[in-house]
Short mmCIF file of C-alpha atoms in Angstrom, two decimals:
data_model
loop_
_atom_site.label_atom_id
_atom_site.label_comp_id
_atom_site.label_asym_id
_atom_site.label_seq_id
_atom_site.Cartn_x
_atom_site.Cartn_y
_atom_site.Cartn_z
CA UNK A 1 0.00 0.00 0.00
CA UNK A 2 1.43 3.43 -1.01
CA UNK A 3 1.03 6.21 1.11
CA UNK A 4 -1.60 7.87 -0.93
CA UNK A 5 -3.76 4.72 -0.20
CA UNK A 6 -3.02 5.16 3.33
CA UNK A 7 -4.26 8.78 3.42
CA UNK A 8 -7.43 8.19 1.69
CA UNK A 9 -8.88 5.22 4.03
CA UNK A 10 -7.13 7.29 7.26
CA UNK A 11 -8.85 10.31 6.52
CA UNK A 12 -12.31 9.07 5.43
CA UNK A 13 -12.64 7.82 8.94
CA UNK A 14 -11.09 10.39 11.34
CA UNK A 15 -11.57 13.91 9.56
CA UNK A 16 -15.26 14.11 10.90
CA UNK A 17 -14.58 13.44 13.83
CA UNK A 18 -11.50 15.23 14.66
CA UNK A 19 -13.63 17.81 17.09
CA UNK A 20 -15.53 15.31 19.24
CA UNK A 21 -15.70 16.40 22.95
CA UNK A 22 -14.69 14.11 25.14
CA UNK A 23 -17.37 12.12 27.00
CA UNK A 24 -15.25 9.34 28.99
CA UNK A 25 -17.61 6.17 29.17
CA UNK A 26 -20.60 5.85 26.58
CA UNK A 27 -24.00 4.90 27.12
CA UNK A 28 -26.36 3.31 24.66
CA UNK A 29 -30.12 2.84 25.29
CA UNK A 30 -31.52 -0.65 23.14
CA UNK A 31 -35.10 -0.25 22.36
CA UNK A 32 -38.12 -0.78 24.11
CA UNK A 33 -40.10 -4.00 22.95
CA UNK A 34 -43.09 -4.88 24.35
CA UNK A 35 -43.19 -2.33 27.31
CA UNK A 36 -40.11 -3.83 28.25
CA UNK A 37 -37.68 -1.53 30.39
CA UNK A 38 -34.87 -0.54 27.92
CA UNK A 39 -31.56 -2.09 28.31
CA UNK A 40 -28.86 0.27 29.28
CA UNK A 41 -25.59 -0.57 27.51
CA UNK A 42 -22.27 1.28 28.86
CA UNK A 43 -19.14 1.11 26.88
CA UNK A 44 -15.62 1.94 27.47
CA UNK A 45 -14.66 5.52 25.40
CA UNK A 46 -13.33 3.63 22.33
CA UNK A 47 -16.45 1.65 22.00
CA UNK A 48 -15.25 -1.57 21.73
CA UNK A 49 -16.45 -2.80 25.24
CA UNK A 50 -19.21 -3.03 26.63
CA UNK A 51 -18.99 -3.63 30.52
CA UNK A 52 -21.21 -6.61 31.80
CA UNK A 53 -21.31 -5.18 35.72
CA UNK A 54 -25.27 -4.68 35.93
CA UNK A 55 -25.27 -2.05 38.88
CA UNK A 56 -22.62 1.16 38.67
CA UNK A 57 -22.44 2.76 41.82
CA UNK A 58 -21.33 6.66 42.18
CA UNK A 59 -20.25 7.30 45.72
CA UNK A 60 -19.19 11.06 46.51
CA UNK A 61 -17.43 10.48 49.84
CA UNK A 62 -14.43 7.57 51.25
CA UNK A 63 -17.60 6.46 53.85
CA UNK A 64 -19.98 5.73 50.70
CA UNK A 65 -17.28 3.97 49.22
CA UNK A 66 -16.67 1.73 52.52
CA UNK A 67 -19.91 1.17 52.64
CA UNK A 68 -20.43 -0.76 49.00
CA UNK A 69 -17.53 -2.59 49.44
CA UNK A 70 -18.72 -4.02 52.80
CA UNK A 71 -21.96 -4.88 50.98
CA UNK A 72 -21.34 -5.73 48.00
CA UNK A 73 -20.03 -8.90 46.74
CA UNK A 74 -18.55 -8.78 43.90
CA UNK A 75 -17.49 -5.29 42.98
CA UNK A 76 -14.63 -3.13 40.64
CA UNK A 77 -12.92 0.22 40.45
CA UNK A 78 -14.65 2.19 37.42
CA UNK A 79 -12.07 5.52 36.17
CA UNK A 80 -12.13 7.31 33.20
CA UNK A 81 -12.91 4.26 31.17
CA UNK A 82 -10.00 4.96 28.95
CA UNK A 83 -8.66 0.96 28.98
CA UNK A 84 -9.30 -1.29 25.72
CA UNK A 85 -9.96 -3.76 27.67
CA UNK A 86 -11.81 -6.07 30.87
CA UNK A 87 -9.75 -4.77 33.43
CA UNK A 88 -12.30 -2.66 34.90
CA UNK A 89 -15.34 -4.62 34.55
CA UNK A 90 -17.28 -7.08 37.07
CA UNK A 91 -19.99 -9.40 37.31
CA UNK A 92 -21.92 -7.64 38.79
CA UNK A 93 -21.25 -3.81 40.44
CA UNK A 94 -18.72 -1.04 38.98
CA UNK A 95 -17.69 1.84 41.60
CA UNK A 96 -17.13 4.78 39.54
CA UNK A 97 -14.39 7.16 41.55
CA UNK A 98 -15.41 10.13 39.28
CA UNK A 99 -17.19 12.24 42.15
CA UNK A 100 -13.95 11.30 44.39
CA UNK A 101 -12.18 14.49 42.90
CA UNK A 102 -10.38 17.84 43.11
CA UNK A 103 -7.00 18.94 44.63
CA UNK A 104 -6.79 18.10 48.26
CA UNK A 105 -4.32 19.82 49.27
CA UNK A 106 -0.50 21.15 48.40
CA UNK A 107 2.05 20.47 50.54
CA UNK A 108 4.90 23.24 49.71
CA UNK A 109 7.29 21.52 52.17
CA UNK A 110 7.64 18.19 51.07
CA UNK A 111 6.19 19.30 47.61
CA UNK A 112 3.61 17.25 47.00
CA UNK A 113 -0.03 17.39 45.50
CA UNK A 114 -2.86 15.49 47.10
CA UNK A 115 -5.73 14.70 44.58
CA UNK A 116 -8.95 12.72 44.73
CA UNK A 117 -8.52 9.05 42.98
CA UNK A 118 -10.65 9.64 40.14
CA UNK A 119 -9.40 13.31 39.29
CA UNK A 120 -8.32 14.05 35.65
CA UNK A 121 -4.69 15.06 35.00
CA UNK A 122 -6.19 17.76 32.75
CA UNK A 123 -8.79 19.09 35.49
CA UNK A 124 -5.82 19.51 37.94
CA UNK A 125 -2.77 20.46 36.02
CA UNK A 126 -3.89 24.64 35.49
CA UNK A 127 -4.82 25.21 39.05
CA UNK A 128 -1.42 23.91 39.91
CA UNK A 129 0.57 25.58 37.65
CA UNK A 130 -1.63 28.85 38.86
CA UNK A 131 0.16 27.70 42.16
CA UNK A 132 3.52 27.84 40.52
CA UNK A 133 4.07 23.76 40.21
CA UNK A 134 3.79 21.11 37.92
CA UNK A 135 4.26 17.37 37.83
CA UNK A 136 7.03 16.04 36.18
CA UNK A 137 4.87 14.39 32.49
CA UNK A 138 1.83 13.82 31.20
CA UNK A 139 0.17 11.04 28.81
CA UNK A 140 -0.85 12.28 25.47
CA UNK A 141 -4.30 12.40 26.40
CA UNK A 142 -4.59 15.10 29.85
CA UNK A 143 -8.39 13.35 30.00
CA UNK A 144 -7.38 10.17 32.31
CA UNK A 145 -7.89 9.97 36.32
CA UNK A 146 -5.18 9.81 38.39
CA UNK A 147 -5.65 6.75 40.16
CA UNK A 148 -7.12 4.45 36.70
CA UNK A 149 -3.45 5.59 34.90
CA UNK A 150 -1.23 4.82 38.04
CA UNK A 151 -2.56 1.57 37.98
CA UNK A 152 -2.09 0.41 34.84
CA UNK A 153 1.57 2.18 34.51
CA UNK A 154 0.87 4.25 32.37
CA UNK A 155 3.39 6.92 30.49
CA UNK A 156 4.45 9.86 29.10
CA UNK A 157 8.12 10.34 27.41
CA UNK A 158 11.09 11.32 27.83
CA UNK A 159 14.92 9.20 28.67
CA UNK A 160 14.92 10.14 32.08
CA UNK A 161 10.90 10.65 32.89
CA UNK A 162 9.05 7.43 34.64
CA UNK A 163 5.63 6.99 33.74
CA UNK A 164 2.99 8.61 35.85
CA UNK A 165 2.63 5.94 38.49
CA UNK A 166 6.48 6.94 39.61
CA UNK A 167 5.80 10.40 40.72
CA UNK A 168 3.33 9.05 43.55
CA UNK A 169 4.52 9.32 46.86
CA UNK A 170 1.21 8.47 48.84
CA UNK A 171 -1.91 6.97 48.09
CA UNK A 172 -5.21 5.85 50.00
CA UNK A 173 -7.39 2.43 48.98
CA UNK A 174 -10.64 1.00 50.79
CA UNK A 175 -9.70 -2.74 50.76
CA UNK A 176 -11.89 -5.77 50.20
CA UNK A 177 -12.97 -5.84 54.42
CA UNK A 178 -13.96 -1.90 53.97
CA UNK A 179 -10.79 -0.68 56.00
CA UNK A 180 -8.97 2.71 55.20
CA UNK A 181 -5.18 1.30 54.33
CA UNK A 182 -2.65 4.40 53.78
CA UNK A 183 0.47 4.08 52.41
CA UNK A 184 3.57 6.05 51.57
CA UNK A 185 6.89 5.54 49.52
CA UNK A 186 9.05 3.42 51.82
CA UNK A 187 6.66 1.25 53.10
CA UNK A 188 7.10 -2.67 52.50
CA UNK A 189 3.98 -2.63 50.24
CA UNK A 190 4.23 0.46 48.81
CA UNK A 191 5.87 -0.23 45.75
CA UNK A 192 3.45 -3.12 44.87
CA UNK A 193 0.42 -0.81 45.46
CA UNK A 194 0.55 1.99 43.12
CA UNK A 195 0.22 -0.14 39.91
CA UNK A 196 -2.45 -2.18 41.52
CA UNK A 197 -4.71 -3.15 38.37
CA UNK A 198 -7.38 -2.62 40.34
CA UNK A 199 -6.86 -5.55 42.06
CA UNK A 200 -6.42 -4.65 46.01
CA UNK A 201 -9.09 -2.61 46.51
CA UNK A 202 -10.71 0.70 45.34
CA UNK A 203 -8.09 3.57 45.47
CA UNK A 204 -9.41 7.10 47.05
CA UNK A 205 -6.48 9.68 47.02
CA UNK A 206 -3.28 9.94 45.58
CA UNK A 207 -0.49 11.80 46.78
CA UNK A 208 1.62 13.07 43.48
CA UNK A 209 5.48 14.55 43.59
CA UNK A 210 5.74 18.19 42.66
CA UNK A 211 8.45 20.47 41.07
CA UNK A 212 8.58 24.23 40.32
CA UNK A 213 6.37 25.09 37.65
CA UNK A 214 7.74 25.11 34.00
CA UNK A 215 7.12 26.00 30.13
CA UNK A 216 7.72 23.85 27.47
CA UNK A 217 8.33 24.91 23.44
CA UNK A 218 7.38 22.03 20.96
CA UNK A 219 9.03 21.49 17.51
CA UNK A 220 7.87 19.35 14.86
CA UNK A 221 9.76 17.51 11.98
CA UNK A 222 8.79 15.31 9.08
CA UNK A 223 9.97 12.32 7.27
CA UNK A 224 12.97 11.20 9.30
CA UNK A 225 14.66 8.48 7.28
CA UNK A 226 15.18 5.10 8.68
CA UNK A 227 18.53 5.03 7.82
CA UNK A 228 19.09 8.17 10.22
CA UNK A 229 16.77 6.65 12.76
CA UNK A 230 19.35 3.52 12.51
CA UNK A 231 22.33 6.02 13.01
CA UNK A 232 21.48 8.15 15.69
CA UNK A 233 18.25 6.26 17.45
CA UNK A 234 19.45 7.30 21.34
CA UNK A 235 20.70 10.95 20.36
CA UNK A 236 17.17 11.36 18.56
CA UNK A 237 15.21 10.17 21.70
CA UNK A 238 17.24 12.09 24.17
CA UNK A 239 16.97 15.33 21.93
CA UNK A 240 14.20 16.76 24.13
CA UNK A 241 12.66 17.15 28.02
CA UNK A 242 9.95 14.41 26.02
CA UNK A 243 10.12 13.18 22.48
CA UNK A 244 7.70 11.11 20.57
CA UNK A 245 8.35 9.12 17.02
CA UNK A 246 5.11 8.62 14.80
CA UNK A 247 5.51 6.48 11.96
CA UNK A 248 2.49 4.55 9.68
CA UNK A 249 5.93 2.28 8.80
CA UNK A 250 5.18 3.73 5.10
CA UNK A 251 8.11 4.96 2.87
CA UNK A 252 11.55 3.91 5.01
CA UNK A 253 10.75 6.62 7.23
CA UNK A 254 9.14 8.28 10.11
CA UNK A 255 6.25 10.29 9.35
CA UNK A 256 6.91 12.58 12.32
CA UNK A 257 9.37 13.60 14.89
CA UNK A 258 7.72 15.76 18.52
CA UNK A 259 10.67 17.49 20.58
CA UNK A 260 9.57 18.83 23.57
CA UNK A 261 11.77 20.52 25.60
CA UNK A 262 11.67 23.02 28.76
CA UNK A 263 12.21 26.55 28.82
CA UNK A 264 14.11 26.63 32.08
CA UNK A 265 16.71 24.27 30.60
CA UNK A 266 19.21 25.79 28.02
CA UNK A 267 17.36 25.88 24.42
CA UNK A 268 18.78 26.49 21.24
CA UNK A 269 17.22 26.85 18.47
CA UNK A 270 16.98 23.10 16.34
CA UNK A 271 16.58 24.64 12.78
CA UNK A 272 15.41 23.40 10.26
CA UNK A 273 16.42 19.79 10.34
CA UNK A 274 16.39 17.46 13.19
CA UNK A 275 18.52 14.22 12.26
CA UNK A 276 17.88 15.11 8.36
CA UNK A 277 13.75 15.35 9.16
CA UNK A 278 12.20 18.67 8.23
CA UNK A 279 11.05 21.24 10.53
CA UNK A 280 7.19 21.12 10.15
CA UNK A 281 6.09 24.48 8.71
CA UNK A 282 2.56 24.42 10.71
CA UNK A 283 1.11 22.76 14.06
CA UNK A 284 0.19 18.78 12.62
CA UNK A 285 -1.64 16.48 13.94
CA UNK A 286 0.13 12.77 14.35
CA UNK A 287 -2.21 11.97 11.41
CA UNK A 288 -0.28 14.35 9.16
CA UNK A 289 -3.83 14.81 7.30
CA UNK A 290 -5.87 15.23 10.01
CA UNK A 291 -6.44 18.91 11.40
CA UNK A 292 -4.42 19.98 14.06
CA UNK A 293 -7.11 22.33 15.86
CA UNK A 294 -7.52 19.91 19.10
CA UNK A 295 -3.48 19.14 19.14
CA UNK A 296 -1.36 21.12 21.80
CA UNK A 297 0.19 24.33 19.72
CA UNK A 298 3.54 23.48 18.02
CA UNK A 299 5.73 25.69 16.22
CA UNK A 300 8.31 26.24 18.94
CA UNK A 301 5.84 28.38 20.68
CA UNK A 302 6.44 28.10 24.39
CA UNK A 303 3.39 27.61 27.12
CA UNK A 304 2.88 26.06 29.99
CA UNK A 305 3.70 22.43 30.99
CA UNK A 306 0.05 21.06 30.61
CA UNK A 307 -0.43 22.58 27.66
CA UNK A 308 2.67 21.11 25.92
CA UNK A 309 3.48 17.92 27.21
CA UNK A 310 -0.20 15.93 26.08
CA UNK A 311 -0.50 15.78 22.77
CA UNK A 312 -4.22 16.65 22.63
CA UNK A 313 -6.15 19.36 24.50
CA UNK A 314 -8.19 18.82 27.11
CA UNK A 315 -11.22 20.24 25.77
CA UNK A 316 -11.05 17.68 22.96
CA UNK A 317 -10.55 14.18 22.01
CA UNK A 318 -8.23 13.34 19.08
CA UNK A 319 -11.14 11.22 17.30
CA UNK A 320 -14.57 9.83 18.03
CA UNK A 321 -12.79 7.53 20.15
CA UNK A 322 -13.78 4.52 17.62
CA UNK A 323 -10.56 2.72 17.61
CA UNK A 324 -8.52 -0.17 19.32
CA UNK A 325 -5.08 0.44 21.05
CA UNK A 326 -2.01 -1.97 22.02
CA UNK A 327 1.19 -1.31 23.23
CA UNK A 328 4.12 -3.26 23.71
CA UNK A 329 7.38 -2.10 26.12
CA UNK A 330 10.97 -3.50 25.27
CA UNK A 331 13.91 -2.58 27.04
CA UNK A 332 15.49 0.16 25.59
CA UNK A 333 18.92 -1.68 24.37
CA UNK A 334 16.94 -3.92 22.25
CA UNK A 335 14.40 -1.01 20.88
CA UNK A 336 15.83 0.18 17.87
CA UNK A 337 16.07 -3.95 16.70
CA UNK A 338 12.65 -4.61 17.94
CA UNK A 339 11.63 -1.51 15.80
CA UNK A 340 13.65 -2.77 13.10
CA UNK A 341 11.85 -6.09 13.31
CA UNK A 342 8.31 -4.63 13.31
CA UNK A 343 9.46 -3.07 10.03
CA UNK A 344 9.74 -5.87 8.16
CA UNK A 345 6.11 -6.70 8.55
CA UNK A 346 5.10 -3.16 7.38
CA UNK A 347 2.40 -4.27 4.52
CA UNK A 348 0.64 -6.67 7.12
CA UNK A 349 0.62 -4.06 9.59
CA UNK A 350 -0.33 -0.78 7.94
CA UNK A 351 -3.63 -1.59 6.13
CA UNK A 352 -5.19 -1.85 10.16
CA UNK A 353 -3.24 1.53 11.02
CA UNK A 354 -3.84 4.83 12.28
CA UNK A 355 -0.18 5.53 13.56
CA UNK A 356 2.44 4.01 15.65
CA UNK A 357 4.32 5.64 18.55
CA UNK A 358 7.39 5.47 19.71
CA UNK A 359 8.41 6.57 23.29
CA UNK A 360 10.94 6.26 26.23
CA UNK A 361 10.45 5.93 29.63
CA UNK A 362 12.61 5.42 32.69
CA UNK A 363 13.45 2.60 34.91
CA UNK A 364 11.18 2.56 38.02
CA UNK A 365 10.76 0.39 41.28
CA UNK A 366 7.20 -0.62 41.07
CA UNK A 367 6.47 -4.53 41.08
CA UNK A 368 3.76 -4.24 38.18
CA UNK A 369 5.39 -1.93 35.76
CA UNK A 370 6.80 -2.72 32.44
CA UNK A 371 9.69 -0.67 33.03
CA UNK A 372 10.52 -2.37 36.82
CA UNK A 373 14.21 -2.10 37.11
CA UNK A 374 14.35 -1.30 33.39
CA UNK A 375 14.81 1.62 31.10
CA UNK A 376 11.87 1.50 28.48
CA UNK A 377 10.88 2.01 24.75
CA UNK A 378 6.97 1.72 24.26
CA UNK A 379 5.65 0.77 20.52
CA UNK A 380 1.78 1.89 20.60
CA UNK A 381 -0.32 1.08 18.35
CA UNK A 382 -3.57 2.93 17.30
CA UNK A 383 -5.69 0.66 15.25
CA UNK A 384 -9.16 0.38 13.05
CA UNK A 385 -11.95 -0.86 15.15
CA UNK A 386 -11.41 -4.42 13.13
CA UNK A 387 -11.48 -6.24 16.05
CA UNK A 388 -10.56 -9.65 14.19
CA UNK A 389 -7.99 -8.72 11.67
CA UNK A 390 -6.72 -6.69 14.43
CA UNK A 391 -6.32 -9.64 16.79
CA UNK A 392 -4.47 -11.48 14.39
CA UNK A 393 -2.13 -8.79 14.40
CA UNK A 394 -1.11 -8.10 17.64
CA UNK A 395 -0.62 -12.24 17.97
CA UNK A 396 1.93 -11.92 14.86
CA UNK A 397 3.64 -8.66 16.56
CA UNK A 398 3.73 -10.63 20.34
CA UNK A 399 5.60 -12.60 17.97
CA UNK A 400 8.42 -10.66 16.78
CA UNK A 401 8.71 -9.14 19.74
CA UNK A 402 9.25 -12.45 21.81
CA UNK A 403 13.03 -12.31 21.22
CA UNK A 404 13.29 -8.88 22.76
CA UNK A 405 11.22 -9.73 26.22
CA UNK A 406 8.46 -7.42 25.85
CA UNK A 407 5.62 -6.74 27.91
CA UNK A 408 2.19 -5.45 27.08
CA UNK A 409 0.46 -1.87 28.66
CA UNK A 410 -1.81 -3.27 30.64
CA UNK A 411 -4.82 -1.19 30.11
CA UNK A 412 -4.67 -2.11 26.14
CA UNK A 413 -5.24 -5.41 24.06
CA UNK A 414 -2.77 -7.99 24.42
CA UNK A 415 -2.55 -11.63 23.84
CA UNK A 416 0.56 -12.40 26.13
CA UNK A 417 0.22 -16.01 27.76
CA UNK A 418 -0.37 -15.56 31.27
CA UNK A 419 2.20 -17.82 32.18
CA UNK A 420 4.85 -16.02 30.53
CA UNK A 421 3.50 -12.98 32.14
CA UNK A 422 4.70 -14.19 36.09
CA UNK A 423 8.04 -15.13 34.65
CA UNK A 424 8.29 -11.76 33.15
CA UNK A 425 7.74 -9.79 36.45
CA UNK A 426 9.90 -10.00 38.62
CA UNK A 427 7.53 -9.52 41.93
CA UNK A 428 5.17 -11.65 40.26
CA UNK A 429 4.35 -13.82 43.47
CA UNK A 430 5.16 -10.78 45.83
CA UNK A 431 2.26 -9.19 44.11
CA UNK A 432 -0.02 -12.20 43.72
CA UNK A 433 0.37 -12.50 47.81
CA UNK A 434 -0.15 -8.76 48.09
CA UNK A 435 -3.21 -8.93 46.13
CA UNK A 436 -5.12 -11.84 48.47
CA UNK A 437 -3.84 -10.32 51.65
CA UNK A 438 -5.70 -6.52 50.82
CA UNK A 439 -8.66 -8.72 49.25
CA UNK A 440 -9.06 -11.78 50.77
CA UNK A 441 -12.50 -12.98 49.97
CA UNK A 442 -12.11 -11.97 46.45
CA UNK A 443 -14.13 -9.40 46.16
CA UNK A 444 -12.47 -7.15 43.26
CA UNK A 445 -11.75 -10.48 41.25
CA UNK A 446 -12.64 -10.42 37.92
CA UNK A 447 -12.11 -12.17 34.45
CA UNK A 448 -9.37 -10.22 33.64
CA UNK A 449 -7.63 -10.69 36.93
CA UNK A 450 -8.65 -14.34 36.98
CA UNK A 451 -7.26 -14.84 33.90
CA UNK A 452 -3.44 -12.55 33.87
CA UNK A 453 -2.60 -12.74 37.58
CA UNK A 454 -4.26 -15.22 39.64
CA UNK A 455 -4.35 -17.34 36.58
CA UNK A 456 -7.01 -19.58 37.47
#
């Protein structure tokens, strides 16, 4: 497929829909037959999902919350509904964390931010850089809770930036018995807690680490040539405060390159080449074709941290939200021939694509992340809602990436035997015990759970 092929079925589907606000979880009403109560349907944001948990419960205080978990049976964590996947589903009752929200408090001494669980990085991030602080990244999307991206480990970019989940220093959960457990960086469990999966009980507050607030410029380049990629893959990464590849693996090259970088670090001016790639002469979106207007400005222009580090705004979505998404972290010595791999199988991947991403992220100490003990690079995928082909896909790419020890985001679609996934983490069983010791009567168990960590 040539890249004019690409750009005709890419932009058919996404153009239209390139303004949609963001609504977080959808809700579809089936028809009423035969005076029969309609059927409420909720879905995840992409669509692709629909949750099987009959009752969704909305409590606006910790005591409400303490109070369903005591009497309910079986029972999960609801956030943003941003994951591709079961993970946040049950049986039979959802807890929704939205109304749990809103800055806390700011603690200037130890510099720290204390937020309510299901609090959006996006709803947050301007009333503390009003403050004067910041937290150290953001995702591409600003429009995910706190507590629903710390658990699944998820990431911004940048060499030496650890996904979100590393800048908490404190955090709050109602475990399965009801009981208020707090816990801060240092203690035993602590490090097993904050990327939970949902699985020891239903997270409240998080505490987040908090620096000085900062600006950020963004600069944009096109077509970066493999062969340069090849050459200089770690000096292009490290190039920027954050830096993000796109590529539809058309053409030997890299559609686009995204260097952010901070304004109270020494900045020179980049030019008008970046590794041979062009400097972009407007703001793009990572759809080249697709309009820019909901993308964070571009252009070198500087602005504040929020407003620089997503990709997206947070009065907008990037799309109608009608896609699927995987991702796959290698460690970040192996990256460039894990890329390199992927590559190969360009014409059986592209015809399902949106656009890849490419991003680093730091080594952290937290048992359930990817990037435990490891520097990262994370491959994402953003695919056609073609749920079967799809599938098939991310079975061949598990595939090629099996020489290079990868392991999937855990929020998105993944096909990873669960066996191989306790060998891969290292805290496997520390977790595992962790997990039936907050939760012993298996109360936030669920199919996905059941199936990648208690493996039944």
């Amino acid at each position: 497929m040539k890249r004019k092929e690409f750009i005709k079925t890419t932009a058919t589907f996404a153009a239209a829909t390139a303004l949609t606000p963001l609504t977080s979880c959808k809700t579809e009403t089936k028809k009423v037959v035969d005076e029969v109560a309609p059927e409420v349907v909720r879905k995840n944001w992409a669509g692709n999902y629909a949750y099987r948990a009959k009752n969704l419960h909305e409590p606006k205080t910790v005591e409400e919350v303490q109070a369903l978990v005591k009497n309910l049976d079986v029972q999960k964590a609801l956030g943003s509904c941003h994951c591709f996947n079961n993970i946040a589903d049950s049986p039979l009752n959802q807890i929704s964390t939205k109304n749990l929200k809103g800055v806390i408090g700011i603690d200037e001494e130890n510099m720290t931010v204390k937020v309510g669980a299901g609090t959006k990085y996006g709803e947050f991030a301007p009333e503390l850089h009003k403050k004067g602080y910041a937290v150290h990244n953001l995702a591409s999307l600003p429009h995910i809770s706190v507590a629903g991206a710390c658990a699944t480990a998820t990431h911004g970019s940048g060499v030496n930036n650890g996904n979100l989940p590393s800048s908490v220093s404190a955090l709050e959960l109602v475990n399965g018995k009801g009981e208020i457990v707090r816990l801060k960086r240092g203690d035993d469990r602590f490090d097993g807690a904050v990327v939970n999966l949902g699985a020891l009980g239903i997270v409240t507050e998080m505490t987040l680490h908090i620096q000085k607030t900062f600006e950020v410029r963004q600069d944009v380049f096109q077509d970066l040539l493999l062969e340069s990629l090849k050459e200089n893959f770690d000096a292009i990464l490290a190039g920027g405060y954050s830096v993000s590849l796109f590529t539809d693996w058309l053409d030997q090259k890299v559609s686009q390159v995204w260097v952010k970088r901070r304004m109270d670090e020494e900045v020179k001016d980049l030019g008008n080449e970046y590794y041979g790639a062009k400097a972009a002469t407007r703001n793009l979106h990572p759809i080249t074709e697709l309009s820019a207007v909901n993308c964070t400005d571009q252009m070198g222009v500087p602005g504040p941290w929020y407003d620089r580090l997503p990709h997206f705004k947070m009065g907008f979505t990037p799309s109608s939200g009608e896609e699927l998404q995987s991702e796959f972290f290698v460690p970040r010595e192996k990256a460039l021939e894990a890329i390199l791999a992927l590559e190969k199988k360009r014409e059986q991947i592209h015809p399902q694509l949106f656009i890849t991403e490419i991003r680093t992220i730091a080594a952290d100490n937290l048992w359930m992340s990817p990037c435990y003990n490891k520097d990262c690079v994370a491959i994402h995928f953003t695919w056609k809602q073609n749920p079967k082909e799809v599938g098939e896909l991310i079975t061949m790419i598990e595939k090629e990436l099996e020489p290079f020890g990868y392991m999937p985001h855990w929020g998105k679609l993944f096909s990873m035997d669960p066996l191989k996934i306790s060998e891969r983490y290292e805290r496997f069983d520390d977790f595992l015990a962790l997990a039936k010791n907050f939760d012993p009567q298996g109360k936030f168990r669920n199919d996905y759970l059941n199936r990648n960590i208690y493996q039944l």
